mmCIF file of C-alpha atoms in Angstrom:
data_model
loop_
_atom_site.group_PDB
_atom_site.id
_atom_site.type_symbol
_atom_site.label_atom_id
_atom_site.label_comp_id
_atom_site.label_asym_id
_atom_site.label_seq_id
_atom_site.Cartn_x
_atom_site.Cartn_y
_atom_site.Cartn_z
ATOM 1 C CA TYR F 1 -42.416 -133.537 -54.900
ATOM 2 C CA GLY F 2 -45.129 -135.798 -53.624
ATOM 3 C CA GLN F 3 -46.256 -136.247 -57.127
ATOM 4 C CA PRO F 4 -45.654 -135.139 -60.511
ATOM 5 C CA PHE F 5 -46.594 -132.100 -61.846
ATOM 6 C CA VAL F 6 -45.209 -128.863 -61.940
ATOM 7 C CA GLY F 7 -46.874 -125.851 -59.969
ATOM 8 C CA THR F 8 -48.678 -127.487 -56.924
ATOM 9 C CA ASP F 9 -45.654 -125.766 -55.052
ATOM 10 C CA ASP F 10 -46.765 -122.383 -55.747
ATOM 11 C CA GLY F 11 -50.078 -122.594 -54.245
ATOM 12 C CA PRO F 12 -48.651 -120.963 -50.704
ATOM 13 C CA GLN F 13 -47.711 -117.916 -52.592
ATOM 14 C CA LEU F 14 -51.255 -117.921 -55.015
ATOM 15 C CA LEU F 15 -52.881 -117.756 -51.859
ATOM 16 C CA ARG F 16 -51.036 -115.152 -50.297
ATOM 17 C CA GLU F 17 -51.639 -112.767 -53.460
ATOM 18 C CA LYS F 18 -55.473 -113.455 -53.295
ATOM 19 C CA GLY F 19 -55.953 -111.902 -49.651
ATOM 20 C CA LEU F 20 -55.472 -115.585 -47.515
ATOM 21 C CA ARG F 21 -53.975 -113.209 -44.668
ATOM 22 C CA THR F 22 -56.535 -110.639 -44.982
ATOM 23 C CA MET F 23 -59.869 -112.535 -45.214
ATOM 24 C CA LEU F 24 -58.596 -114.769 -41.931
ATOM 25 C CA THR F 25 -57.903 -110.517 -40.380
ATOM 26 C CA GLN F 26 -61.229 -109.928 -41.701
ATOM 27 C CA LEU F 27 -62.650 -113.633 -39.877
ATOM 28 C CA GLY F 28 -61.159 -111.568 -36.368
ATOM 29 C CA TRP F 29 -58.152 -115.022 -36.472
ATOM 30 C CA ARG F 30 -54.820 -113.319 -35.472
ATOM 31 C CA VAL F 31 -52.591 -114.613 -37.903
ATOM 32 C CA GLU F 32 -48.610 -114.341 -38.104
ATOM 33 C CA ASP F 33 -47.489 -115.880 -41.708
ATOM 34 C CA MET F 34 -44.783 -117.820 -41.207
ATOM 35 C CA PRO F 35 -42.163 -117.429 -43.917
ATOM 36 C CA ASP F 36 -42.146 -121.288 -46.720
ATOM 37 C CA LEU F 37 -40.095 -124.055 -45.392
ATOM 38 C CA ASP F 38 -36.814 -123.648 -46.987
ATOM 39 C CA PHE F 39 -37.031 -127.002 -48.639
ATOM 40 C CA ASP F 40 -34.128 -125.606 -51.099
ATOM 41 C CA ASN F 41 -31.797 -126.924 -48.616
ATOM 42 C CA LEU F 42 -32.290 -129.915 -48.775
ATOM 43 C CA ILE F 43 -32.497 -130.157 -52.617
ATOM 44 C CA ASN F 44 -29.608 -129.258 -53.212
ATOM 45 C CA ASN F 45 -28.077 -131.314 -49.977
ATOM 46 C CA HIS F 46 -29.582 -134.102 -52.007
ATOM 47 C CA ASN F 47 -28.530 -133.272 -54.924
ATOM 48 C CA SER F 48 -24.581 -133.436 -54.308
ATOM 49 C CA ASN F 49 -24.752 -135.891 -50.837
ATOM 50 C CA ASN F 50 -27.102 -138.806 -52.512
ATOM 51 C CA SER F 51 -26.229 -141.523 -55.686
ATOM 52 C CA MET F 52 -28.917 -143.855 -53.185
ATOM 53 C CA GLU F 53 -32.120 -144.844 -55.739
ATOM 54 C CA ASP F 54 -35.358 -144.249 -54.300
ATOM 55 C CA PRO F 55 -37.075 -147.821 -52.544
ATOM 56 C CA PRO F 56 -39.988 -149.446 -55.375
ATOM 57 C CA ASN F 57 -42.881 -147.474 -55.465
ATOM 58 C CA ALA F 58 -41.856 -144.739 -53.259
ATOM 59 C CA ARG F 59 -41.237 -141.233 -55.408
ATOM 60 C CA ASN F 60 -38.215 -138.941 -54.083
ATOM 61 C CA CYS F 61 -38.871 -140.087 -51.091
ATOM 62 C CA ILE F 62 -35.598 -139.086 -49.108
ATOM 63 C CA LEU F 63 -36.882 -135.514 -50.332
ATOM 64 C CA VAL F 64 -40.334 -135.864 -48.966
ATOM 65 C CA GLY F 65 -39.435 -137.442 -45.944
ATOM 66 C CA GLN F 66 -37.280 -134.880 -44.898
ATOM 67 C CA GLY F 67 -39.439 -132.641 -46.029
ATOM 68 C CA SER F 68 -42.423 -134.146 -43.714
ATOM 69 C CA GLN F 69 -39.716 -133.970 -40.581
ATOM 70 C CA LEU F 70 -39.069 -129.796 -41.367
ATOM 71 C CA LEU F 71 -42.882 -129.799 -41.847
ATOM 72 C CA ALA F 72 -43.708 -132.094 -38.796
ATOM 73 C CA ASP F 73 -40.973 -129.919 -36.680
ATOM 74 C CA THR F 74 -42.608 -126.355 -37.853
ATOM 75 C CA VAL F 75 -46.443 -127.886 -36.533
ATOM 76 C CA GLU F 76 -45.427 -129.408 -33.407
ATOM 77 C CA ALA F 77 -43.128 -126.280 -32.456
ATOM 78 C CA LYS F 78 -46.017 -124.115 -33.552
ATOM 79 C CA LEU F 79 -48.752 -126.405 -31.175
ATOM 80 C CA SER F 80 -46.908 -126.372 -28.154
ATOM 81 C CA GLN F 81 -46.845 -122.548 -28.666
ATOM 82 C CA GLY F 82 -50.333 -122.228 -28.386
ATOM 83 C CA ARG F 83 -50.997 -121.075 -31.620
ATOM 84 C CA PHE F 84 -53.206 -122.831 -34.335
ATOM 85 C CA PRO F 85 -51.190 -124.000 -37.358
ATOM 86 C CA LEU F 86 -53.101 -123.438 -40.691
ATOM 87 C CA ILE F 87 -50.732 -125.029 -42.973
ATOM 88 C CA VAL F 88 -50.744 -124.476 -47.286
ATOM 89 C CA GLY F 89 -49.399 -126.087 -49.015
ATOM 90 C CA GLY F 90 -49.187 -127.791 -52.504
ATOM 91 C CA ASP F 91 -49.907 -131.545 -52.658
ATOM 92 C CA HIS F 92 -51.029 -133.684 -50.031
ATOM 93 C CA SER F 93 -47.740 -135.604 -49.322
ATOM 94 C CA ILE F 94 -47.760 -132.482 -46.448
ATOM 95 C CA GLY F 95 -50.205 -133.935 -44.907
ATOM 96 C CA ILE F 96 -47.510 -137.271 -43.914
ATOM 97 C CA GLY F 97 -45.313 -133.736 -41.655
ATOM 98 C CA SER F 98 -48.702 -132.224 -40.714
ATOM 99 C CA LEU F 99 -50.596 -134.795 -38.982
ATOM 100 C CA CYS F 100 -47.133 -135.977 -37.480
ATOM 101 C CA GLY F 101 -46.270 -132.417 -35.568
ATOM 102 C CA ILE F 102 -49.876 -132.377 -34.767
ATOM 103 C CA LEU F 103 -50.239 -136.111 -33.468
ATOM 104 C CA ARG F 104 -47.152 -135.203 -31.580
ATOM 105 C CA VAL F 105 -48.496 -132.490 -29.083
ATOM 106 C CA ARG F 106 -52.450 -133.759 -29.590
ATOM 107 C CA PRO F 107 -52.262 -137.684 -29.899
ATOM 108 C CA ASP F 108 -56.161 -137.939 -29.635
ATOM 109 C CA THR F 109 -56.792 -135.298 -32.593
ATOM 110 C CA GLY F 110 -59.531 -136.659 -34.716
ATOM 111 C CA ILE F 111 -59.046 -136.022 -38.206
ATOM 112 C CA ILE F 112 -61.539 -135.071 -41.082
ATOM 113 C CA TRP F 113 -60.341 -135.661 -44.116
ATOM 114 C CA VAL F 114 -62.314 -134.493 -47.324
ATOM 115 C CA ASP F 115 -61.709 -135.127 -49.742
ATOM 116 C CA ALA F 116 -62.273 -137.242 -53.139
ATOM 117 C CA HIS F 117 -59.308 -139.518 -52.546
ATOM 118 C CA ALA F 118 -58.397 -141.797 -49.608
ATOM 119 C CA ASP F 119 -55.251 -141.038 -48.985
ATOM 120 C CA LEU F 120 -54.076 -144.567 -47.459
ATOM 121 C CA ASN F 121 -52.218 -146.514 -49.889
ATOM 122 C CA THR F 122 -48.015 -147.235 -48.570
ATOM 123 C CA PRO F 123 -45.442 -148.386 -51.264
ATOM 124 C CA ASP F 124 -46.659 -151.674 -50.652
ATOM 125 C CA THR F 125 -49.859 -150.626 -52.408
ATOM 126 C CA SER F 126 -49.677 -147.452 -54.535
ATOM 127 C CA THR F 127 -49.726 -147.983 -58.357
ATOM 128 C CA SER F 128 -47.972 -144.883 -58.669
ATOM 129 C CA GLY F 129 -45.277 -144.793 -56.125
ATOM 130 C CA ASN F 130 -46.277 -141.075 -54.787
ATOM 131 C CA PHE F 131 -46.532 -139.862 -52.199
ATOM 132 C CA HIS F 132 -49.016 -137.764 -52.572
ATOM 133 C CA GLY F 133 -51.731 -140.938 -52.333
ATOM 134 C CA MET F 134 -50.388 -141.984 -48.413
ATOM 135 C CA PRO F 135 -50.540 -139.891 -45.752
ATOM 136 C CA LEU F 136 -52.867 -141.484 -44.163
ATOM 137 C CA GLY F 137 -51.435 -145.028 -45.088
ATOM 138 C CA LEU F 138 -48.326 -144.202 -43.577
ATOM 139 C CA LEU F 139 -49.210 -142.914 -40.233
ATOM 140 C CA MET F 140 -52.518 -145.209 -39.843
ATOM 141 C CA ASN F 141 -51.236 -147.706 -36.341
ATOM 142 C CA SER F 142 -52.253 -150.929 -38.391
ATOM 143 C CA SER F 143 -53.315 -152.315 -41.597
ATOM 144 C CA PRO F 144 -55.686 -155.242 -42.648
ATOM 145 C CA ASP F 145 -52.435 -157.955 -42.840
ATOM 146 C CA SER F 146 -50.406 -155.941 -39.440
ATOM 147 C CA LYS F 147 -51.531 -154.954 -36.044
ATOM 148 C CA GLU F 148 -48.297 -152.671 -36.759
ATOM 149 C CA GLY F 149 -47.718 -149.995 -38.702
ATOM 150 C CA TYR F 150 -45.647 -148.839 -41.755
ATOM 151 C CA ASP F 151 -41.904 -150.775 -41.612
ATOM 152 C CA PHE F 152 -40.214 -146.794 -42.302
ATOM 153 C CA SER F 153 -37.191 -148.736 -42.061
ATOM 154 C CA LYS F 154 -37.591 -149.546 -45.806
ATOM 155 C CA LEU F 155 -38.217 -145.589 -46.072
ATOM 156 C CA PRO F 156 -34.919 -142.992 -46.374
ATOM 157 C CA GLY F 157 -35.386 -140.656 -45.188
ATOM 158 C CA PHE F 158 -38.578 -141.283 -42.780
ATOM 159 C CA GLU F 159 -36.876 -142.486 -40.194
ATOM 160 C CA PHE F 160 -37.943 -139.782 -37.962
ATOM 161 C CA LEU F 161 -40.782 -141.970 -37.993
ATOM 162 C CA ASP F 162 -39.783 -145.579 -37.042
ATOM 163 C CA ASN F 163 -41.436 -146.937 -33.955
ATOM 164 C CA GLN F 164 -41.967 -143.774 -32.273
ATOM 165 C CA GLY F 165 -43.256 -142.030 -34.946
ATOM 166 C CA PRO F 166 -46.993 -140.258 -34.220
ATOM 167 C CA ARG F 167 -49.727 -143.437 -35.539
ATOM 168 C CA ILE F 168 -53.526 -143.002 -36.064
ATOM 169 C CA ALA F 169 -56.040 -145.403 -34.777
ATOM 170 C CA PRO F 170 -58.900 -145.673 -37.123
ATOM 171 C CA GLU F 171 -62.069 -144.202 -35.114
ATOM 172 C CA GLN F 172 -59.625 -141.241 -35.029
ATOM 173 C CA LEU F 173 -60.119 -140.713 -38.445
ATOM 174 C CA VAL F 174 -63.526 -139.918 -41.080
ATOM 175 C CA TYR F 175 -63.689 -139.341 -45.093
ATOM 176 C CA VAL F 176 -66.002 -136.962 -46.094
ATOM 177 C CA GLY F 177 -66.498 -137.127 -49.691
ATOM 178 C CA LEU F 178 -64.952 -139.671 -51.559
ATOM 179 C CA ARG F 179 -65.107 -140.444 -55.083
ATOM 180 C CA ASP F 180 -62.143 -141.970 -56.459
ATOM 181 C CA VAL F 181 -60.911 -145.173 -54.381
ATOM 182 C CA ASP F 182 -58.436 -147.423 -54.933
ATOM 183 C CA PRO F 183 -59.366 -150.958 -54.776
ATOM 184 C CA SER F 184 -56.521 -151.748 -51.419
ATOM 185 C CA GLU F 185 -57.605 -148.521 -49.806
ATOM 186 C CA ARG F 186 -61.697 -149.874 -50.055
ATOM 187 C CA LEU F 187 -60.813 -152.528 -48.365
ATOM 188 C CA TRP F 188 -58.884 -150.963 -45.613
ATOM 189 C CA ILE F 189 -61.760 -148.895 -44.870
ATOM 190 C CA ARG F 190 -64.089 -151.751 -44.895
ATOM 191 C CA GLN F 191 -61.457 -154.164 -42.620
ATOM 192 C CA LEU F 192 -60.565 -151.439 -40.190
ATOM 193 C CA GLY F 193 -63.768 -150.132 -39.763
ATOM 194 C CA ILE F 194 -63.068 -146.291 -41.030
ATOM 195 C CA LYS F 195 -66.481 -143.908 -40.961
ATOM 196 C CA ALA F 196 -66.710 -142.769 -44.832
ATOM 197 C CA PHE F 197 -68.957 -140.685 -46.486
ATOM 198 C CA THR F 198 -68.904 -139.774 -50.137
ATOM 199 C CA MET F 199 -69.878 -137.887 -52.908
ATOM 200 C CA THR F 200 -73.569 -138.878 -52.981
ATOM 201 C CA ASP F 201 -73.930 -139.280 -48.616
#
């Protein structure tokens, strides 16, 4: 639900069918393949109990927020058990829950974001309103306009990330492979001093 195209949520199952677990075990890893997280209950509850519209420029806000909380709680639990979570999903909105869960346990984690896109938007700056372009923007601890992070009171479903939620400092993040970056994201990268390597570097 972090973007509008059908089929991206089939990614984990297709990777399983193509032998991801076998490939990882051949590299010497012990693998616990958890079943897919149950987002169907979130969707059914949302459809039957919710008449609230999405806030401006935040598509599928409640579903993405609640799904991110479910993922964050799962990642946090596995890390707390000493496991290394390999999160496989459909679109980059899973970065919200993945990073949140990791940062709860290891707040000083360095992040190497290998992507053509910066994913540094928020609903205030996004041109599409799709959350797959917002994981890093939502979790940054500051912006060019504010010394504080994003105000999650404006996003239903994201209450779990209120002022106590984990945040990313600019020095924790490095981009590799940037190619298609929005003007507001360029401004953030420059003003916050985030290390960035483009496709041509």
